[in-house]
Each structure stands twice: as C-alpha cells, then as structure tokens.
mmCIF file of C-alpha atoms and ligand atoms in Angstrom:
data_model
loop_
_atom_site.group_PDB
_atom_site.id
_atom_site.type_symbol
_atom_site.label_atom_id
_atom_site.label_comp_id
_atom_site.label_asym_id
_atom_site.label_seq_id
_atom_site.Cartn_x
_atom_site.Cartn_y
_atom_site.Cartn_z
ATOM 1 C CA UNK A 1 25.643 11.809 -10.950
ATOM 2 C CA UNK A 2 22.737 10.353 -13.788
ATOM 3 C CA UNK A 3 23.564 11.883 -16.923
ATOM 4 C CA UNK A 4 19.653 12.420 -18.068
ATOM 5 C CA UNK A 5 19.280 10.321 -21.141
ATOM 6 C CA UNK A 6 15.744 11.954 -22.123
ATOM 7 C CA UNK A 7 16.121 13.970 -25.213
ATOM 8 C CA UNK A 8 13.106 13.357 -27.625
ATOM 9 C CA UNK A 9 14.312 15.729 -29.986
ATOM 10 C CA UNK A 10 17.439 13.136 -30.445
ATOM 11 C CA UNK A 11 15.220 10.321 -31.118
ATOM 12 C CA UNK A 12 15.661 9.553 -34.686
ATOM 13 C CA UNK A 13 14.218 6.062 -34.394
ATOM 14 C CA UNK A 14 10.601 7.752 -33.390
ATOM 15 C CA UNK A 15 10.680 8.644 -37.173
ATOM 16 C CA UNK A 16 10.539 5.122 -38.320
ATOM 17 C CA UNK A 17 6.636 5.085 -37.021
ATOM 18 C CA UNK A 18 6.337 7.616 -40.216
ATOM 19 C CA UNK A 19 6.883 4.675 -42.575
ATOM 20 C CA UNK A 20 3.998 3.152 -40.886
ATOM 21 C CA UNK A 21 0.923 2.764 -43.042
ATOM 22 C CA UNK A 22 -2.305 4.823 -40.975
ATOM 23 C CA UNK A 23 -2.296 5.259 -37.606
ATOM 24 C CA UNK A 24 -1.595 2.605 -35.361
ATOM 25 C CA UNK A 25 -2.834 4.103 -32.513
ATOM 26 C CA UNK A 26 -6.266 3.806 -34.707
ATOM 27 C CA UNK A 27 -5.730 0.343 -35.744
ATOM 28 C CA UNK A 28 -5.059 -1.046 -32.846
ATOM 29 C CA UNK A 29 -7.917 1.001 -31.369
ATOM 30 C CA UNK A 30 -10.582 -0.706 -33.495
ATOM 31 C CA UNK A 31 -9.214 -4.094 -33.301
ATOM 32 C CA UNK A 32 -7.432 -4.099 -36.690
ATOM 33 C CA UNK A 33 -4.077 -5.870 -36.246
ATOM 34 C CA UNK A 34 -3.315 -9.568 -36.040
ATOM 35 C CA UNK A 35 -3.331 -10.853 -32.059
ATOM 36 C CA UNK A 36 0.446 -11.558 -33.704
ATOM 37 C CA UNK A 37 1.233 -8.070 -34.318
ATOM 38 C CA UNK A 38 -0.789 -6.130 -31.869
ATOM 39 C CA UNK A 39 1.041 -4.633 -29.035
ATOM 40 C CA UNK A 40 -1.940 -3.401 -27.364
ATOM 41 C CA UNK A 41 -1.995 -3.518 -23.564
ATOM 42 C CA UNK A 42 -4.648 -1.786 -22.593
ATOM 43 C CA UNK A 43 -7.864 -0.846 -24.096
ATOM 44 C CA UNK A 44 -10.143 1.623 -22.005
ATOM 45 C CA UNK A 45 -12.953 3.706 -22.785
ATOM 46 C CA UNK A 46 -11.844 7.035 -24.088
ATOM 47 C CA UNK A 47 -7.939 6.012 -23.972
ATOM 48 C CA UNK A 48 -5.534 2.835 -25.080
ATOM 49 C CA UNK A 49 -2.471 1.699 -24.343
ATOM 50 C CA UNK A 50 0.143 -0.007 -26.417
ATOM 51 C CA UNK A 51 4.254 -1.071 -26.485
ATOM 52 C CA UNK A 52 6.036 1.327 -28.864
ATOM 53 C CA UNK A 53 7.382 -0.686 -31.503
ATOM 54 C CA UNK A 54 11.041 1.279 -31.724
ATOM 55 C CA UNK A 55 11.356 1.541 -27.885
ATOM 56 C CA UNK A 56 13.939 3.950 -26.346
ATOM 57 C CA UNK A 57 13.987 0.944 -23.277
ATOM 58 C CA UNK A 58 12.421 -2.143 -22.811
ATOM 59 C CA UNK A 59 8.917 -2.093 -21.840
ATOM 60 C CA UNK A 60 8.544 1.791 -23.436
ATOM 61 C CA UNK A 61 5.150 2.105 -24.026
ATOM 62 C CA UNK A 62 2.157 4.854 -24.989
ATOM 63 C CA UNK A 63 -0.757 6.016 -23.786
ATOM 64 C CA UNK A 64 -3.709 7.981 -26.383
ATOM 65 C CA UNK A 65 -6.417 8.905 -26.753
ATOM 66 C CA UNK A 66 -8.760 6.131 -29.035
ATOM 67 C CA UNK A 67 -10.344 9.085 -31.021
ATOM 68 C CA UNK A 68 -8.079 10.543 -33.665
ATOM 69 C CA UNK A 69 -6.894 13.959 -32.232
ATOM 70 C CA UNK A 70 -3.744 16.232 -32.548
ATOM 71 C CA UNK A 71 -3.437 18.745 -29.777
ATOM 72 C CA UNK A 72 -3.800 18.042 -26.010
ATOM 73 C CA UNK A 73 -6.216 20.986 -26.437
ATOM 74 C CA UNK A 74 -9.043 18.913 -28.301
ATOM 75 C CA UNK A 75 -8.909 16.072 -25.310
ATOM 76 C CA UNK A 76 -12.016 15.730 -23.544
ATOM 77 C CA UNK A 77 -11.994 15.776 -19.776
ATOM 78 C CA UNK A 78 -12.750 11.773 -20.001
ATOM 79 C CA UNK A 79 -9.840 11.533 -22.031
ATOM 80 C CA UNK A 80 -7.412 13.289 -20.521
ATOM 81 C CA UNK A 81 -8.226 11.608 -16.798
ATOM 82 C CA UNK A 82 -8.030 8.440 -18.494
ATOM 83 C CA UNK A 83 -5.287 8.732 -20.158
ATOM 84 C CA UNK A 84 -3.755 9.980 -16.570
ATOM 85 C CA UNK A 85 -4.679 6.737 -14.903
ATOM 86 C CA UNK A 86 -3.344 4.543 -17.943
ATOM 87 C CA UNK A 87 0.167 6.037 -17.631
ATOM 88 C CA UNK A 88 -0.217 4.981 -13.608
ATOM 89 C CA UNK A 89 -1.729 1.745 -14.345
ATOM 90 C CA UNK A 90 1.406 1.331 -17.388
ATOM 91 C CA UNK A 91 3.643 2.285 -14.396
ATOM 92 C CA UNK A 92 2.423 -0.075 -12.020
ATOM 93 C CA UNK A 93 2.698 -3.119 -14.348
ATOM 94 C CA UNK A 94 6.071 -1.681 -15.768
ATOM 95 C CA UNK A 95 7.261 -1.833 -11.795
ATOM 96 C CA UNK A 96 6.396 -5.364 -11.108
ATOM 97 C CA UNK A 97 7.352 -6.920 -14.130
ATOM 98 C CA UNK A 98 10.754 -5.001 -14.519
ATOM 99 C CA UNK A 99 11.519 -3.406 -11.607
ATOM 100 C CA UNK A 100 12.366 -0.334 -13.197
ATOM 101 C CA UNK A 101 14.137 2.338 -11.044
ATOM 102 C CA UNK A 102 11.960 5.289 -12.607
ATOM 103 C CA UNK A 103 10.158 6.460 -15.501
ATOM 104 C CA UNK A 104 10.144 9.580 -18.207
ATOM 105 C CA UNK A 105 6.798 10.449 -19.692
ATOM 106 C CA UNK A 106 6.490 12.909 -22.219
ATOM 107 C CA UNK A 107 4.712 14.108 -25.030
ATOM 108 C CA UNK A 108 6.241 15.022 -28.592
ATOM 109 C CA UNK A 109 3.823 17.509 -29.848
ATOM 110 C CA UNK A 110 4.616 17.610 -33.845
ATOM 111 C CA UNK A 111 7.391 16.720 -36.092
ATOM 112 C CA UNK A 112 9.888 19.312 -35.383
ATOM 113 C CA UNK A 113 9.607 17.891 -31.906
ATOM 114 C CA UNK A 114 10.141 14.422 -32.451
ATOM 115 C CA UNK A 115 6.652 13.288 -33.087
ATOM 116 C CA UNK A 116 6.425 9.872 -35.447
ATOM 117 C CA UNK A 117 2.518 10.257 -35.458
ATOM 118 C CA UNK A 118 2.416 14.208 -35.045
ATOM 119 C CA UNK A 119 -1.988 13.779 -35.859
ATOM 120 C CA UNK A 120 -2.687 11.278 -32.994
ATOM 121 C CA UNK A 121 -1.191 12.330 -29.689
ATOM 122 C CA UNK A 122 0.221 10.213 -27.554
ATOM 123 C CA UNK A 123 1.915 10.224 -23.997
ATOM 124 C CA UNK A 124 5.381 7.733 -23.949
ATOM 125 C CA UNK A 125 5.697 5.905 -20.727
ATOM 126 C CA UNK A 126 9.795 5.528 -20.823
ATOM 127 C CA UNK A 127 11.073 2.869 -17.880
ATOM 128 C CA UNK A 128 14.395 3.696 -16.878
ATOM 129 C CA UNK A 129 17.117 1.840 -15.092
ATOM 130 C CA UNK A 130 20.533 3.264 -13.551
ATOM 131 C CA UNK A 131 23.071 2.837 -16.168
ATOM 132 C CA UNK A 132 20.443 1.965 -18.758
ATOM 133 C CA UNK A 133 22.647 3.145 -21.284
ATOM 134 C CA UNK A 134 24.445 -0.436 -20.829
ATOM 135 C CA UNK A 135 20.844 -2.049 -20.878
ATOM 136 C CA UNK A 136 19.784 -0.859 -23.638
ATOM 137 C CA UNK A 137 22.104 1.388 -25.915
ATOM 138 C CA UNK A 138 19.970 3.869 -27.526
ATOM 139 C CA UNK A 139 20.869 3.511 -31.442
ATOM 140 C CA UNK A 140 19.064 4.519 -34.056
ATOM 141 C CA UNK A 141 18.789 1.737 -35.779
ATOM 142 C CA UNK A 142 18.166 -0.359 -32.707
ATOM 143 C CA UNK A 143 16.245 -3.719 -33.867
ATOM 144 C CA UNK A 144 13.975 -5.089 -31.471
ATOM 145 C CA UNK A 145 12.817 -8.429 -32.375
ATOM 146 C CA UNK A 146 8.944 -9.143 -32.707
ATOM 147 C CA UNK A 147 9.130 -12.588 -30.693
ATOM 148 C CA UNK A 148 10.663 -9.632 -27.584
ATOM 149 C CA UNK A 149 8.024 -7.304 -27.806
ATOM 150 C CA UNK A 150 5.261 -9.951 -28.520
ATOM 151 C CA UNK A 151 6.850 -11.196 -25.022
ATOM 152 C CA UNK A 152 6.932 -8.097 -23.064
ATOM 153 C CA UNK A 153 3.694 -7.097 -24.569
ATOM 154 C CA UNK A 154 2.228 -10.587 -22.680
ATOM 155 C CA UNK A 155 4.326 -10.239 -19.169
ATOM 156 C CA UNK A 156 2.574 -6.712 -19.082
ATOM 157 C CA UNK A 157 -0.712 -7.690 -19.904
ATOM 158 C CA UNK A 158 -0.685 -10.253 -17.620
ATOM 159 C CA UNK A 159 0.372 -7.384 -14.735
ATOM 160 C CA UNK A 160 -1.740 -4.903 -15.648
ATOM 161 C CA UNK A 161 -4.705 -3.989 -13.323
HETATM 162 ZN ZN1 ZN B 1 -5.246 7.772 -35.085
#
C-alpha cells in the first residue's frame, strides 16, 4: 500500500517563493532572468512553464498562465487549454527523462492553502516515484543546489516537444 505523500497544505517550503522579489512567473515570462538563473522550460503563447525552485521531487515543475492573474476564473479559454497541454507536454518530457512512475498536479489557490505566489496561479506538475520518500525526503528546508536544477532544467528542455 502507497502512503499518498501529496499534502500541499504541509508544504512549508512553498512559502520560501514569498521571499522572492515580484513574480517569477512574470519575470521569467518577459525574459527577465539571467539564462543562469532561469528555469524556464517552456514558453507558449498564453501559458509558460518553469522548474519550481523548492521542488517537492526532482523535476517538480509549474505550469501558468504568462498574464498576471489570480483565480482560475479570470483564465481565458486560450489559457486554460494551453496550460492543459503544457502540463501533458511537462509530463511527457518528465517520463522520458526520469522515468517517473506517476505524477500529482494540483493547484494551491491562496495562502491559507499553500500558495507561495497566491496573485499568479499556477498548476505544479509533481513526478513521483514508488518509495520517493527515500528519493527525495521532503524537508522543509530541503536545499537543492542551482548547478541540479540548472541541470534538470537542460535534460528537460532538451525532451520537451
Ligand atoms: Zn505574475
């Protein structure tokens, strides 16, 4: 039996992104980070995709809109079918780079609910492996280093289609 691991509301390190200065989803939108610092992945019409920078596992990643919104409500049709096929195409480069055995995605609609960025909504694309409590242990304070995701941001960009 899995013990399910996916409890947003637990995730104390998705309130490190509030020490963040702006939005990244908005800098890294329009261009505005470093090629050393960016973790974008994707960048689509209406939608984006980029590695979270505290990830829960390795190769956790989100999906939002580019325009600065806060509810699913304000998405536009465009945006919400693109942001649909990101989370597939995230999915698809996720399985053949890491051969994950499945995937949570969810959205953390404001603070109380674990949101980092409550005023740009987002969609996390979670890979998850059996016993991925031994792969990664979920800590709070888990420190990824740059040089990883700078490397997993590059193994999925080069799988992405
Ligand atoms: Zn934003």
């Amino acid at each position: 039996m899995t013990r399910p691991l996916w409890a947003p509301w637990r995730l104390e390190y998705i309130k490190q992104a509030d020490d963040l200065e702006g939005c990244v989803f908005c800098a890294e939108a329009l261009g505005e980070l470093l090629e050393a610092e960016s973790l974008l992945l994707c960048r689509g019409e209406a939608a984006i995709a980029i590695l979270n920078k505290y990830p829960y596992s390795s190769g956790h990643l989100m999906v939002a809109p580019i325009r600065h919104v806060g509810s699913l409500a304000e998405l536009t049709d465009a945006e919400a079918l693109e942001i649909h096929r990101l989370s597939v195409a995230a999915m698809d480069a996720l399985g053949r780079t890491y051969g994950p055995g499945g995937f949570n995605l969810g959205w953390n609609l404001g603070h109380v609910a674990g949101a980092g960025i409550a005023d740009h909504v987002h969609l996390h694309v979670v890979p998850r492996w059996s016993g991925d409590t031994n792969f990664m242990p979920v800590l709070a304070d888990v420190k990824v280093l740059p040089e990883h995701l700078l490397e997993t941001r590059d193994r999925l960009r080069a799988a992405w289609e």
